[in-house]
């Protein structure tokens, strides 16, 4: 591994420690039976610290390899993914959860996964329905209604 990866490992250890500190000092952690708002950040920060230490230790044992970060053209899919997520987030309030999610899943399956249209349609409809039932009914999360369900 390279010196930059070892430095990144150390930086992530510090970041994880800051998250744990924030969870314990600024927020209240609570107990397992009654977790407070700092409980999840403390758990996540601890995970970041542990994984970063493992990464740092393994980086000391392996040699540096001279490989490019991105193969030619490999950066295009992550860029499209970020753009799709940004557009999805921006149209959610306007179109509503159902329509925005269907459009997002269709765009994702066609632009990123390059799936056939039948499979894309099934994934979009089933995925939207399952997520809607999960969030709206089972978890009770209010979702944007948008133009389909206008008052």
Tab-separated table of C-alpha atoms in Angstrom:
chain	number	residue	atom	x	y	z
A	1	UNK	CA	0.000	0.000	0.000
A	2	UNK	CA	1.102	3.532	-0.539
A	3	UNK	CA	1.968	6.226	1.928
A	4	UNK	CA	-1.264	8.018	0.974
A	5	UNK	CA	-3.331	4.986	1.964
A	6	UNK	CA	-1.593	4.782	5.345
A	7	UNK	CA	-2.250	8.487	5.876
A	8	UNK	CA	-5.889	7.997	4.881
A	9	UNK	CA	-6.158	5.165	7.412
A	10	UNK	CA	-4.821	7.403	10.170
A	11	UNK	CA	-7.093	10.248	9.110
A	12	UNK	CA	-10.100	7.921	9.247
A	13	UNK	CA	-9.061	6.775	12.734
A	14	UNK	CA	-9.114	10.414	13.827
A	15	UNK	CA	-12.456	10.986	12.125
A	16	UNK	CA	-13.944	7.925	13.817
A	17	UNK	CA	-12.632	9.072	17.184
A	18	UNK	CA	-14.231	12.486	16.609
A	19	UNK	CA	-17.562	10.839	15.822
A	20	UNK	CA	-17.342	8.701	18.972
A	21	UNK	CA	-16.426	11.780	21.039
A	22	UNK	CA	-19.369	13.689	19.566
A	23	UNK	CA	-21.717	10.804	20.316
A	24	UNK	CA	-20.638	10.635	23.943
A	25	UNK	CA	-20.006	14.291	24.797
A	26	UNK	CA	-22.429	16.381	22.746
A	27	UNK	CA	-25.233	13.842	22.413
A	28	UNK	CA	-26.444	11.389	25.009
A	29	UNK	CA	-25.691	7.750	24.274
A	30	UNK	CA	-28.278	6.186	26.568
A	31	UNK	CA	-28.447	2.416	26.987
A	32	UNK	CA	-29.127	-0.531	24.723
A	33	UNK	CA	-32.709	-0.679	26.013
A	34	UNK	CA	-33.208	3.084	25.598
A	35	UNK	CA	-30.653	4.422	23.120
A	36	UNK	CA	-30.147	8.150	22.950
A	37	UNK	CA	-29.341	10.276	19.906
A	38	UNK	CA	-25.608	9.623	20.346
A	39	UNK	CA	-25.921	5.830	20.386
A	40	UNK	CA	-25.786	5.243	16.625
A	41	UNK	CA	-22.984	7.786	15.984
A	42	UNK	CA	-20.941	6.181	18.766
A	43	UNK	CA	-21.429	2.710	17.234
A	44	UNK	CA	-20.590	3.960	13.734
A	45	UNK	CA	-17.558	5.894	14.949
A	46	UNK	CA	-16.278	2.825	16.758
A	47	UNK	CA	-16.697	0.797	13.569
A	48	UNK	CA	-14.801	3.434	11.579
A	49	UNK	CA	-11.945	3.375	14.112
A	50	UNK	CA	-11.700	-0.439	14.137
A	51	UNK	CA	-11.825	-0.789	10.343
A	52	UNK	CA	-9.340	2.061	9.851
A	53	UNK	CA	-6.875	0.471	12.269
A	54	UNK	CA	-7.209	-2.828	10.391
A	55	UNK	CA	-6.672	-1.009	7.091
A	56	UNK	CA	-3.607	0.790	8.451
A	57	UNK	CA	-2.058	-2.426	9.815
A	58	UNK	CA	-2.632	-4.314	6.567
A	59	UNK	CA	-1.171	-1.422	4.591
A	60	UNK	CA	2.090	-1.817	6.506
A	61	UNK	CA	2.389	-5.474	5.477
A	62	UNK	CA	1.767	-5.135	1.741
A	63	UNK	CA	3.851	-3.591	-0.988
A	64	UNK	CA	2.844	-0.555	-2.980
A	65	UNK	CA	1.417	-1.310	-6.383
A	66	UNK	CA	1.559	1.149	-9.233
A	67	UNK	CA	-1.978	0.855	-10.555
A	68	UNK	CA	-4.059	3.751	-11.800
A	69	UNK	CA	-6.953	4.859	-9.635
A	70	UNK	CA	-9.399	4.636	-12.565
A	71	UNK	CA	-9.140	2.541	-15.661
A	72	UNK	CA	-9.910	4.448	-18.852
A	73	UNK	CA	-13.591	5.439	-18.800
A	74	UNK	CA	-14.310	3.748	-15.447
A	75	UNK	CA	-15.124	7.102	-13.839
A	76	UNK	CA	-18.193	7.591	-16.023
A	77	UNK	CA	-20.575	5.255	-14.149
A	78	UNK	CA	-19.880	6.788	-10.702
A	79	UNK	CA	-20.336	10.265	-12.190
A	80	UNK	CA	-23.666	9.283	-13.740
A	81	UNK	CA	-24.707	7.709	-10.421
A	82	UNK	CA	-23.986	10.919	-8.498
A	83	UNK	CA	-25.895	12.976	-11.070
A	84	UNK	CA	-28.881	10.598	-10.946
A	85	UNK	CA	-28.995	10.721	-7.140
A	86	UNK	CA	-28.799	14.531	-7.163
A	87	UNK	CA	-31.616	14.776	-9.714
A	88	UNK	CA	-33.680	12.248	-7.731
A	89	UNK	CA	-33.284	14.267	-4.553
A	90	UNK	CA	-34.187	17.503	-6.330
A	91	UNK	CA	-37.344	16.182	-8.034
A	92	UNK	CA	-38.686	14.226	-5.041
A	93	UNK	CA	-40.718	17.136	-3.615
A	94	UNK	CA	-42.068	18.153	-7.006
A	95	UNK	CA	-43.038	14.779	-8.447
A	96	UNK	CA	-43.604	12.994	-5.156
A	97	UNK	CA	-42.027	9.845	-3.807
A	98	UNK	CA	-43.758	7.327	-6.064
A	99	UNK	CA	-43.201	9.012	-9.427
A	100	UNK	CA	-39.678	10.249	-8.580
A	101	UNK	CA	-38.620	6.785	-7.416
A	102	UNK	CA	-39.999	5.085	-10.525
A	103	UNK	CA	-38.185	7.605	-12.749
A	104	UNK	CA	-34.995	7.212	-10.705
A	105	UNK	CA	-35.012	3.411	-10.825
A	106	UNK	CA	-35.696	3.392	-14.563
A	107	UNK	CA	-32.887	5.882	-15.183
A	108	UNK	CA	-30.514	3.897	-12.927
A	109	UNK	CA	-31.265	0.568	-14.581
A	110	UNK	CA	-30.828	2.023	-18.064
A	111	UNK	CA	-27.838	4.330	-17.483
A	112	UNK	CA	-25.817	2.345	-14.944
A	113	UNK	CA	-26.909	-1.292	-15.162
A	114	UNK	CA	-27.869	-1.357	-18.886
A	115	UNK	CA	-30.790	-3.714	-18.239
A	116	UNK	CA	-33.511	-4.706	-20.699
A	117	UNK	CA	-36.700	-2.651	-20.593
A	118	UNK	CA	-38.900	-5.418	-19.209
A	119	UNK	CA	-36.545	-6.080	-16.308
A	120	UNK	CA	-36.160	-2.328	-15.774
A	121	UNK	CA	-39.928	-1.879	-15.546
A	122	UNK	CA	-40.339	-4.757	-13.121
A	123	UNK	CA	-37.519	-3.482	-10.893
A	124	UNK	CA	-38.922	0.059	-10.945
A	125	UNK	CA	-42.497	-0.931	-10.074
A	126	UNK	CA	-41.694	-3.654	-7.539
A	127	UNK	CA	-38.867	-1.644	-5.959
A	128	UNK	CA	-40.992	1.478	-5.614
A	129	UNK	CA	-43.928	-0.475	-4.196
A	130	UNK	CA	-41.829	-2.372	-1.646
A	131	UNK	CA	-40.009	0.768	-0.490
A	132	UNK	CA	-43.265	2.721	-0.283
A	133	UNK	CA	-44.945	0.038	1.834
A	134	UNK	CA	-41.859	-0.244	4.039
A	135	UNK	CA	-41.440	3.473	4.696
A	136	UNK	CA	-45.027	4.757	4.559
A	137	UNK	CA	-46.906	1.924	6.255
A	138	UNK	CA	-44.483	-0.151	8.304
A	139	UNK	CA	-42.189	2.651	9.507
A	140	UNK	CA	-44.737	5.477	9.340
A	141	UNK	CA	-42.405	7.860	7.492
A	142	UNK	CA	-44.267	10.680	5.733
A	143	UNK	CA	-43.227	10.701	2.075
A	144	UNK	CA	-43.678	13.562	-0.413
A	145	UNK	CA	-46.975	13.245	-2.285
A	146	UNK	CA	-46.124	15.456	-5.247
A	147	UNK	CA	-48.302	15.964	-8.316
A	148	UNK	CA	-49.934	12.523	-8.317
A	149	UNK	CA	-51.711	13.022	-5.005
A	150	UNK	CA	-52.604	16.700	-5.001
A	151	UNK	CA	-54.882	18.048	-2.264
